[in-house]
Structures are given as C-alpha cells and as structure tokens.
Amino acid sequence: MASFSISNIESWERFYRANFINSLTGFKSVNLIGTVNELGQTNLGIFSSIVHIGSNPPFVGYINRPVKAAPHTLANIQATGVYTINHIHPSFVQQAHQTSAKYAAGISEFAEVGLTPEFKENISAPFVGESIIKYALSLQQIIPIKLNDTFLVIGKIISIHIASEVVSEDGFLQLDKAASVCSNGIDRYYTTELIKRYPYAKPGIEPQKIS
Amino acid sequence: MASFSISNIESWERFYRANFINSLTGFKSVNLIGTVNELGQTNLGIFSSIVHIGSNPPFVGYINRPVKAAPHTLANIQATGVYTINHIHPSFVQQAHQTSAKYAAGISEFAEVGLTPEFKENISAPFVGESIIKYALSLQQIIPIKLNDTFLVIGKIISIHIASEVVSEDGFLQLDKAASVCSNGIDRYYTTELIKRYPYAKPGIEPQKIS
C-alpha cells in the first residue's frame, strides 16, 4: 500500500492530481444533459456527477463546475427551467465524449458530434434520440457551493422515456442489459456485469443471495 | 419505448417507485464510510451517493438521507469532523451490504458484519482493513437540502491509502483492475469492463481512441 498526505496531494503536478482525485471517487453515472437557450438553440453536454437526491418526490442532482469552465448548460437551465438527462450507450460513447469540447455558445453539440435532438410533447429541452433511457427535469434549486465555486443543481423528474424491456416487475431498471455506460476519471468509459443482488438487510440476519 | 409522466410516477406503489427512481440515475460509486462517535465507538455505513466536487483542493461530497433515516454517520461526522471513505471489492460485498441494516447507536457494524477497523496515524476515524483504496476526509461543510431534508456533506481529502499497482503513471486509478464495485438501485452490485479511453476533446477534431 502507498500512502499520501494532503501535503503530497498538494505538491502533485496539476494533471496528475486531477486524474488521481477524479478517479478516486469511484465509478460514476455519466450522462448527456440536453438544454435550449432563450432563442431555442440546442445544447448538449456530458456530465459525470449525477446524484440521486430522493425518490418521492423524484429529485436528481448534478454538480456544475465553476461558471467559467462550464457556462452553457447552467445558463440554459437558469433561463428555461427545463433540461433532459440521457443515458449513454456503447454505440455513441465517442460522440458523447466529444461534447466535452469547448464549443462556442450557440453552437449545437448535437450537430457537431452527430447525435439526434428529439423533442417530446410539452418539454422545451431536447432529448438524445439515440438514448434508450432518458428523462426530463424541472429545475427546483441551484445551490452554490462556495468552497470552490461549483453548484449543486437539483431538478424534479417530470417525464421518463425508456425501452420497456429494461423495466423489471418491481420497478428496478436493468441498466447492465440496457448497456448504460459508467465512467471513471475524465476519459474512461465502462460497461458493467452484475455480481449479486442482496435482500433488504436487517440486524442479526445473515443475508442470502436473491439470485 | 414507454413514457411516464410525473402523474404516473406519483401514482406508483412506494417500493416500485423507489426501485425505479433509484436505478434511473445510473451506476453509482458505492463505498463504506467509517466514523467514530465522541466515545470512540466505531460505525460503518454503506453510501452510494459519493460525488466528486473538485480536485484542487480535493473535495468529495455525499448525500446523507434525512436524519431520522440515517442518523449515526452524520452525527459522528458532526461530532468529530473526520471520516473515511473505503472502496468495496467483490470479496466483501455481502458484508458491506449488511451494514445497511438498522443497528442501534453504539453497535459497531465492523463487528456485526465481520470487517476489520484499521486505524492510521492522526486519523481518529477507522478505515476498512479489507479495502485496497481508501481515504480520510476533514469535514468542510454540511449543506442542508431543504427540498427533502437531505444533506450534501463535503469533506477535504487529508490522506489516501491505496494499493500501489492501481496507480497509473499519469495518476489515473485502474479501478476495474482493483475490482472496485459500483451499484445500481439499492441492492445490486457490479464489476466493470473498460470500453475505451478517449483523449481530451477539442472542437472540430474527430477523437481518436488512445488504447
């Protein structure tokens, strides 16, 4: 085992530290967020900081980097109050990753990378046509994280569009069969394989494998 | 494709909705958080809402459920200001899941599930001896999320302990080779397989596979 103190971490070269710390937090849900600006111009960005906030009401959060580093998605969400989150599958990982390039405001990443904007009734933000698991959100709150000028953006799910065969009888979504990818660090993408499902844990009871 | 509106979602049976919404947000980094209370009694809990906040300074967040549902870890962090985050590997997934049982305050999940508390110099919170990737944090801020009485807990990494062979030359951590598991929903655990690594994306440049 190697051990590193905060002094070690602070002394690391910038990109070495970014790689290390970004991958230390583990595998991440990586998704495309679709928005429009006030002129209706579409925008698409890749985000790997989606976090479950609650099921009832259905709240989802993501961390937005400082405004200078990642301005467009946040500005569009503030302007319109609506956005979509779209799972990424192996067939378009390359296009999804390419949305992380710094395109100018008003340039649509959909056209630049070759993904299909898809509009659904009553939702002004575009979904990704190629994604088989996607949902729209209504902005609830933007919480500034003053420690490093980032933001926790929280939305309420207002509609879900999903390939029917992914949904289990108990509501669980078989994301491994849907081949939704996860990421690690800033540039690696992964498929997954189920180890086990465990039942609800209670004190003093040895858990049994469900399947 | 099946489509569901917020009215559909709100009408779902409670456990069906919890399963659906918890898995909709994608694969999650699942980790064990180690703490002590003011008497020095150890506590270990499983959390699947770890989120990267920043690399410099190295800030990591997690979502704590409402105090009634998940009181001990949060109280210990508030009391001592120090906690550890420990990756989970396939050899002890079952023990890790069992920490989600509602043990009384003062009962150590380490002893109950059979994991080894490991203390390292100057850190009052216990690490998980069986984990080969783990780090200690100093509490920076607890941000209440008033929408649903949850909390964003943010810590600064103060030390890292990791199997040397996991660390790449550029600082990236090979978590698939380390077999750090990820989770989906509330009860399923997964290993991962690398699809691809992509280079830093720039506008107008077709990305190439690095490896």
mmCIF file with all atom_site columns, C-alpha atoms in Angstrom, chain B residues 28-162:
data_model
loop_
_atom_site.group_PDB
_atom_site.id
_atom_site.type_symbol
_atom_site.label_atom_id
_atom_site.label_alt_id
_atom_site.label_comp_id
_atom_site.label_asym_id
_atom_site.label_entity_id
_atom_site.label_seq_id
_atom_site.pdbx_PDB_ins_code
_atom_site.Cartn_x
_atom_site.Cartn_y
_atom_site.Cartn_z
_atom_site.occupancy
_atom_site.B_iso_or_equiv
_atom_site.pdbx_formal_charge
_atom_site.auth_seq_id
_atom_site.auth_comp_id
_atom_site.auth_asym_id
_atom_site.auth_atom_id
_atom_site.pdbx_PDB_model_num
ATOM 1   C CA . LYS B 1 28  ? -23.170 4.663   -8.644 1.00 0.00 ? 28  LYS B CA 1
ATOM 2   C CA . SER B 1 29  ? -19.952 4.714   -6.703 1.00 0.00 ? 29  SER B CA 1
ATOM 3   C CA . VAL B 1 30  ? -20.733 2.623   -3.634 1.00 0.00 ? 30  VAL B CA 1
ATOM 4   C CA . ASN B 1 31  ? -18.465 2.983   -0.623 1.00 0.00 ? 31  ASN B CA 1
ATOM 5   C CA . LEU B 1 32  ? -18.230 2.353   3.107  1.00 0.00 ? 32  LEU B CA 1
ATOM 6   C CA . ILE B 1 33  ? -17.972 5.422   5.348  1.00 0.00 ? 33  ILE B CA 1
ATOM 7   C CA . GLY B 1 34  ? -16.140 4.860   8.643  1.00 0.00 ? 34  GLY B CA 1
ATOM 8   C CA . THR B 1 35  ? -16.616 7.131   11.659 1.00 0.00 ? 35  THR B CA 1
ATOM 9   C CA . VAL B 1 36  ? -16.364 7.207   15.452 1.00 0.00 ? 36  VAL B CA 1
ATOM 10  C CA . ASN B 1 37  ? -18.674 8.873   17.931 1.00 0.00 ? 37  ASN B CA 1
ATOM 11  C CA . GLU B 1 38  ? -17.476 11.068  20.810 1.00 0.00 ? 38  GLU B CA 1
ATOM 12  C CA . LEU B 1 39  ? -16.871 7.955   22.935 1.00 0.00 ? 39  LEU B CA 1
ATOM 13  C CA . GLY B 1 40  ? -14.645 6.498   20.219 1.00 0.00 ? 40  GLY B CA 1
ATOM 14  C CA . GLN B 1 41  ? -17.159 3.776   19.284 1.00 0.00 ? 41  GLN B CA 1
ATOM 15  C CA . THR B 1 42  ? -16.776 2.833   15.612 1.00 0.00 ? 42  THR B CA 1
ATOM 16  C CA . ASN B 1 43  ? -19.506 2.996   12.978 1.00 0.00 ? 43  ASN B CA 1
ATOM 17  C CA . LEU B 1 44  ? -19.565 1.806   9.368  1.00 0.00 ? 44  LEU B CA 1
ATOM 18  C CA . GLY B 1 45  ? -22.249 2.574   6.785  1.00 0.00 ? 45  GLY B CA 1
ATOM 19  C CA . ILE B 1 46  ? -22.708 1.956   3.052  1.00 0.00 ? 46  ILE B CA 1
ATOM 20  C CA . PHE B 1 47  ? -23.324 5.022   0.863  1.00 0.00 ? 47  PHE B CA 1
ATOM 21  C CA . SER B 1 48  ? -23.955 5.157   -2.878 1.00 0.00 ? 48  SER B CA 1
ATOM 22  C CA . SER B 1 49  ? -24.084 8.909   -3.406 1.00 0.00 ? 49  SER B CA 1
ATOM 23  C CA . ILE B 1 50  ? -20.398 9.854   -3.395 1.00 0.00 ? 50  ILE B CA 1
ATOM 24  C CA . VAL B 1 51  ? -19.807 12.742  -5.801 1.00 0.00 ? 51  VAL B CA 1
ATOM 25  C CA . HIS B 1 52  ? -16.640 14.466  -6.997 1.00 0.00 ? 52  HIS B CA 1
ATOM 26  C CA . ILE B 1 53  ? -16.722 18.172  -6.100 1.00 0.00 ? 53  ILE B CA 1
ATOM 27  C CA . GLY B 1 54  ? -13.234 19.274  -7.098 1.00 0.00 ? 54  GLY B CA 1
ATOM 28  C CA . SER B 1 55  ? -9.598  18.195  -7.479 1.00 0.00 ? 55  SER B CA 1
ATOM 29  C CA . ASN B 1 56  ? -7.755  21.260  -6.149 1.00 0.00 ? 56  ASN B CA 1
ATOM 30  C CA . PRO B 1 57  ? -8.484  21.432  -3.275 1.00 0.00 ? 57  PRO B CA 1
ATOM 31  C CA . PRO B 1 58  ? -9.567  17.758  -3.291 1.00 0.00 ? 58  PRO B CA 1
ATOM 32  C CA . PHE B 1 59  ? -13.235 17.943  -2.220 1.00 0.00 ? 59  PHE B CA 1
ATOM 33  C CA . VAL B 1 60  ? -15.618 14.971  -2.131 1.00 0.00 ? 60  VAL B CA 1
ATOM 34  C CA . GLY B 1 61  ? -19.340 15.099  -1.363 1.00 0.00 ? 61  GLY B CA 1
ATOM 35  C CA . TYR B 1 62  ? -22.007 12.615  -0.419 1.00 0.00 ? 62  TYR B CA 1
ATOM 36  C CA . ILE B 1 63  ? -25.746 12.880  0.130  1.00 0.00 ? 63  ILE B CA 1
ATOM 37  C CA . ASN B 1 64  ? -26.940 11.945  3.607  1.00 0.00 ? 64  ASN B CA 1
ATOM 38  C CA . ARG B 1 65  ? -30.600 10.922  3.843  1.00 0.00 ? 65  ARG B CA 1
ATOM 39  C CA . PRO B 1 66  ? -32.887 12.647  6.359  1.00 0.00 ? 66  PRO B CA 1
ATOM 40  C CA . VAL B 1 67  ? -31.594 12.394  9.944  1.00 0.00 ? 67  VAL B CA 1
ATOM 41  C CA . LYS B 1 68  ? -34.394 10.017  11.002 1.00 0.00 ? 68  LYS B CA 1
ATOM 42  C CA . ALA B 1 69  ? -33.475 7.527   8.257  1.00 0.00 ? 69  ALA B CA 1
ATOM 43  C CA . ALA B 1 70  ? -29.673 7.719   8.585  1.00 0.00 ? 70  ALA B CA 1
ATOM 44  C CA . PRO B 1 71  ? -28.577 9.351   11.852 1.00 0.00 ? 71  PRO B CA 1
ATOM 45  C CA . HIS B 1 72  ? -25.276 7.814   13.002 1.00 0.00 ? 72  HIS B CA 1
ATOM 46  C CA . THR B 1 73  ? -22.746 8.611   10.302 1.00 0.00 ? 73  THR B CA 1
ATOM 47  C CA . LEU B 1 74  ? -23.861 12.233  10.062 1.00 0.00 ? 74  LEU B CA 1
ATOM 48  C CA . ALA B 1 75  ? -23.869 12.726  13.850 1.00 0.00 ? 75  ALA B CA 1
ATOM 49  C CA . ASN B 1 76  ? -20.373 11.234  14.137 1.00 0.00 ? 76  ASN B CA 1
ATOM 50  C CA . ILE B 1 77  ? -19.023 13.435  11.352 1.00 0.00 ? 77  ILE B CA 1
ATOM 51  C CA . GLN B 1 78  ? -20.543 16.494  13.013 1.00 0.00 ? 78  GLN B CA 1
ATOM 52  C CA . ALA B 1 79  ? -19.051 15.489  16.373 1.00 0.00 ? 79  ALA B CA 1
ATOM 53  C CA . THR B 1 80  ? -15.523 14.619  15.220 1.00 0.00 ? 80  THR B CA 1
ATOM 54  C CA . GLY B 1 81  ? -15.059 16.347  11.842 1.00 0.00 ? 81  GLY B CA 1
ATOM 55  C CA . VAL B 1 82  ? -13.281 13.300  10.411 1.00 0.00 ? 82  VAL B CA 1
ATOM 56  C CA . TYR B 1 83  ? -14.392 10.288  8.338  1.00 0.00 ? 83  TYR B CA 1
ATOM 57  C CA . THR B 1 84  ? -13.046 7.700   5.928  1.00 0.00 ? 84  THR B CA 1
ATOM 58  C CA . ILE B 1 85  ? -14.343 6.531   2.552  1.00 0.00 ? 85  ILE B CA 1
ATOM 59  C CA . ASN B 1 86  ? -13.437 2.963   1.579  1.00 0.00 ? 86  ASN B CA 1
ATOM 60  C CA . HIS B 1 87  ? -13.908 1.214   -1.784 1.00 0.00 ? 87  HIS B CA 1
ATOM 61  C CA . ILE B 1 88  ? -15.802 -2.087  -1.795 1.00 0.00 ? 88  ILE B CA 1
ATOM 62  C CA . HIS B 1 89  ? -14.431 -5.157  -3.586 1.00 0.00 ? 89  HIS B CA 1
ATOM 63  C CA . PRO B 1 90  ? -16.229 -8.393  -4.554 1.00 0.00 ? 90  PRO B CA 1
ATOM 64  C CA . SER B 1 91  ? -14.694 -10.371 -1.662 1.00 0.00 ? 91  SER B CA 1
ATOM 65  C CA . PHE B 1 92  ? -16.703 -8.378  0.913  1.00 0.00 ? 92  PHE B CA 1
ATOM 66  C CA . VAL B 1 93  ? -19.765 -7.071  -0.947 1.00 0.00 ? 93  VAL B CA 1
ATOM 67  C CA . GLN B 1 94  ? -22.057 -9.133  1.275  1.00 0.00 ? 94  GLN B CA 1
ATOM 68  C CA . GLN B 1 95  ? -20.584 -7.689  4.484  1.00 0.00 ? 95  GLN B CA 1
ATOM 69  C CA . ALA B 1 96  ? -20.712 -4.186  3.001  1.00 0.00 ? 96  ALA B CA 1
ATOM 70  C CA . HIS B 1 97  ? -24.398 -4.541  2.086  1.00 0.00 ? 97  HIS B CA 1
ATOM 71  C CA . GLN B 1 98  ? -25.195 -5.857  5.581  1.00 0.00 ? 98  GLN B CA 1
ATOM 72  C CA . THR B 1 99  ? -24.012 -2.534  7.106  1.00 0.00 ? 99  THR B CA 1
ATOM 73  C CA . SER B 1 100 ? -27.247 -1.051  5.683  1.00 0.00 ? 100 SER B CA 1
ATOM 74  C CA . ALA B 1 101 ? -29.222 -2.851  8.425  1.00 0.00 ? 101 ALA B CA 1
ATOM 75  C CA . LYS B 1 102 ? -30.542 -0.529  11.124 1.00 0.00 ? 102 LYS B CA 1
ATOM 76  C CA . TYR B 1 103 ? -28.204 -1.289  14.025 1.00 0.00 ? 103 TYR B CA 1
ATOM 77  C CA . ALA B 1 104 ? -28.668 0.704   17.233 1.00 0.00 ? 104 ALA B CA 1
ATOM 78  C CA . ALA B 1 105 ? -26.316 3.610   18.027 1.00 0.00 ? 105 ALA B CA 1
ATOM 79  C CA . GLY B 1 106 ? -23.151 2.365   19.717 1.00 0.00 ? 106 GLY B CA 1
ATOM 80  C CA . ILE B 1 107 ? -23.296 -1.034  17.935 1.00 0.00 ? 107 ILE B CA 1
ATOM 81  C CA . SER B 1 108 ? -20.301 -1.292  15.603 1.00 0.00 ? 108 SER B CA 1
ATOM 82  C CA . GLU B 1 109 ? -21.126 -2.572  12.144 1.00 0.00 ? 109 GLU B CA 1
ATOM 83  C CA . PHE B 1 110 ? -17.475 -3.641  11.853 1.00 0.00 ? 110 PHE B CA 1
ATOM 84  C CA . ALA B 1 111 ? -18.006 -6.363  14.477 1.00 0.00 ? 111 ALA B CA 1
ATOM 85  C CA . GLU B 1 112 ? -21.546 -7.195  13.355 1.00 0.00 ? 112 GLU B CA 1
ATOM 86  C CA . VAL B 1 113 ? -20.706 -7.825  9.693  1.00 0.00 ? 113 VAL B CA 1
ATOM 87  C CA . GLY B 1 114 ? -17.119 -9.017  10.102 1.00 0.00 ? 114 GLY B CA 1
ATOM 88  C CA . LEU B 1 115 ? -14.935 -6.266  8.668  1.00 0.00 ? 115 LEU B CA 1
ATOM 89  C CA . THR B 1 116 ? -11.703 -5.014  10.232 1.00 0.00 ? 116 THR B CA 1
ATOM 90  C CA . PRO B 1 117 ? -11.415 -1.499  11.694 1.00 0.00 ? 117 PRO B CA 1
ATOM 91  C CA . GLU B 1 118 ? -7.968  -0.153  10.839 1.00 0.00 ? 118 GLU B CA 1
ATOM 92  C CA . PHE B 1 119 ? -6.521  2.977   12.448 1.00 0.00 ? 119 PHE B CA 1
ATOM 93  C CA . LYS B 1 120 ? -3.838  5.079   10.861 1.00 0.00 ? 120 LYS B CA 1
ATOM 94  C CA . GLU B 1 121 ? -1.684  7.818   12.319 1.00 0.00 ? 121 GLU B CA 1
ATOM 95  C CA . ASN B 1 122 ? -3.508  11.047  13.234 1.00 0.00 ? 122 ASN B CA 1
ATOM 96  C CA . ILE B 1 123 ? -6.892  9.909   11.846 1.00 0.00 ? 123 ILE B CA 1
ATOM 97  C CA . SER B 1 124 ? -9.478  9.209   14.561 1.00 0.00 ? 124 SER B CA 1
ATOM 98  C CA . ALA B 1 125 ? -11.953 7.516   12.169 1.00 0.00 ? 125 ALA B CA 1
ATOM 99  C CA . PRO B 1 126 ? -11.466 3.853   11.219 1.00 0.00 ? 126 PRO B CA 1
ATOM 100 C CA . PHE B 1 127 ? -10.594 2.652   7.726  1.00 0.00 ? 127 PHE B CA 1
ATOM 101 C CA . VAL B 1 128 ? -11.762 -0.728  6.406  1.00 0.00 ? 128 VAL B CA 1
ATOM 102 C CA . GLY B 1 129 ? -8.781  -3.077  6.566  1.00 0.00 ? 129 GLY B CA 1
ATOM 103 C CA . GLU B 1 130 ? -10.084 -5.193  3.662  1.00 0.00 ? 130 GLU B CA 1
ATOM 104 C CA . SER B 1 131 ? -10.307 -2.218  1.256  1.00 0.00 ? 131 SER B CA 1
ATOM 105 C CA . ILE B 1 132 ? -7.342  -1.559  -1.046 1.00 0.00 ? 132 ILE B CA 1
ATOM 106 C CA . ILE B 1 133 ? -8.441  2.017   -1.931 1.00 0.00 ? 133 ILE B CA 1
ATOM 107 C CA . LYS B 1 134 ? -9.421  4.324   0.944  1.00 0.00 ? 134 LYS B CA 1
ATOM 108 C CA . TYR B 1 135 ? -9.068  7.910   2.039  1.00 0.00 ? 135 TYR B CA 1
ATOM 109 C CA . ALA B 1 136 ? -9.723  10.136  5.033  1.00 0.00 ? 136 ALA B CA 1
ATOM 110 C CA . LEU B 1 137 ? -11.602 13.425  4.927  1.00 0.00 ? 137 LEU B CA 1
ATOM 111 C CA . SER B 1 138 ? -11.868 16.504  7.067  1.00 0.00 ? 138 SER B CA 1
ATOM 112 C CA . LEU B 1 139 ? -15.413 17.909  7.174  1.00 0.00 ? 139 LEU B CA 1
ATOM 113 C CA . GLN B 1 140 ? -15.704 21.232  5.331  1.00 0.00 ? 140 GLN B CA 1
ATOM 114 C CA . GLN B 1 141 ? -19.417 21.933  5.108  1.00 0.00 ? 141 GLN B CA 1
ATOM 115 C CA . ILE B 1 142 ? -22.814 20.320  5.593  1.00 0.00 ? 142 ILE B CA 1
ATOM 116 C CA . ILE B 1 143 ? -25.315 21.892  3.198  1.00 0.00 ? 143 ILE B CA 1
ATOM 117 C CA . PRO B 1 144 ? -28.975 21.203  4.084  1.00 0.00 ? 144 PRO B CA 1
ATOM 118 C CA . ILE B 1 145 ? -31.155 20.398  1.052  1.00 0.00 ? 145 ILE B CA 1
ATOM 119 C CA . LYS B 1 146 ? -34.466 21.739  2.298  1.00 0.00 ? 146 LYS B CA 1
ATOM 120 C CA . LEU B 1 147 ? -36.429 20.276  -0.632 1.00 0.00 ? 147 LEU B CA 1
ATOM 121 C CA . ASN B 1 148 ? -36.454 16.856  1.069  1.00 0.00 ? 148 ASN B CA 1
ATOM 122 C CA . ASP B 1 149 ? -34.471 17.212  4.328  1.00 0.00 ? 149 ASP B CA 1
ATOM 123 C CA . THR B 1 150 ? -31.321 15.571  2.951  1.00 0.00 ? 150 THR B CA 1
ATOM 124 C CA . PHE B 1 151 ? -27.776 16.952  3.256  1.00 0.00 ? 151 PHE B CA 1
ATOM 125 C CA . LEU B 1 152 ? -24.798 17.437  0.979  1.00 0.00 ? 152 LEU B CA 1
ATOM 126 C CA . VAL B 1 153 ? -21.784 16.637  3.180  1.00 0.00 ? 153 VAL B CA 1
ATOM 127 C CA . ILE B 1 154 ? -18.488 17.924  1.780  1.00 0.00 ? 154 ILE B CA 1
ATOM 128 C CA . GLY B 1 155 ? -15.052 16.873  3.022  1.00 0.00 ? 155 GLY B CA 1
ATOM 129 C CA . LYS B 1 156 ? -11.488 17.639  2.024  1.00 0.00 ? 156 LYS B CA 1
ATOM 130 C CA . ILE B 1 157 ? -9.243  14.620  1.415  1.00 0.00 ? 157 ILE B CA 1
ATOM 131 C CA . ILE B 1 158 ? -6.463  14.621  4.025  1.00 0.00 ? 158 ILE B CA 1
ATOM 132 C CA . SER B 1 159 ? -4.851  11.235  3.328  1.00 0.00 ? 159 SER B CA 1
ATOM 133 C CA . ILE B 1 160 ? -5.053  8.432   0.754  1.00 0.00 ? 160 ILE B CA 1
ATOM 134 C CA . HIS B 1 161 ? -4.076  4.766   1.182  1.00 0.00 ? 161 HIS B CA 1
ATOM 135 C CA . ILE B 1 162 ? -4.017  2.676   -1.971 1.00 0.00 ? 162 ILE B CA 1
#
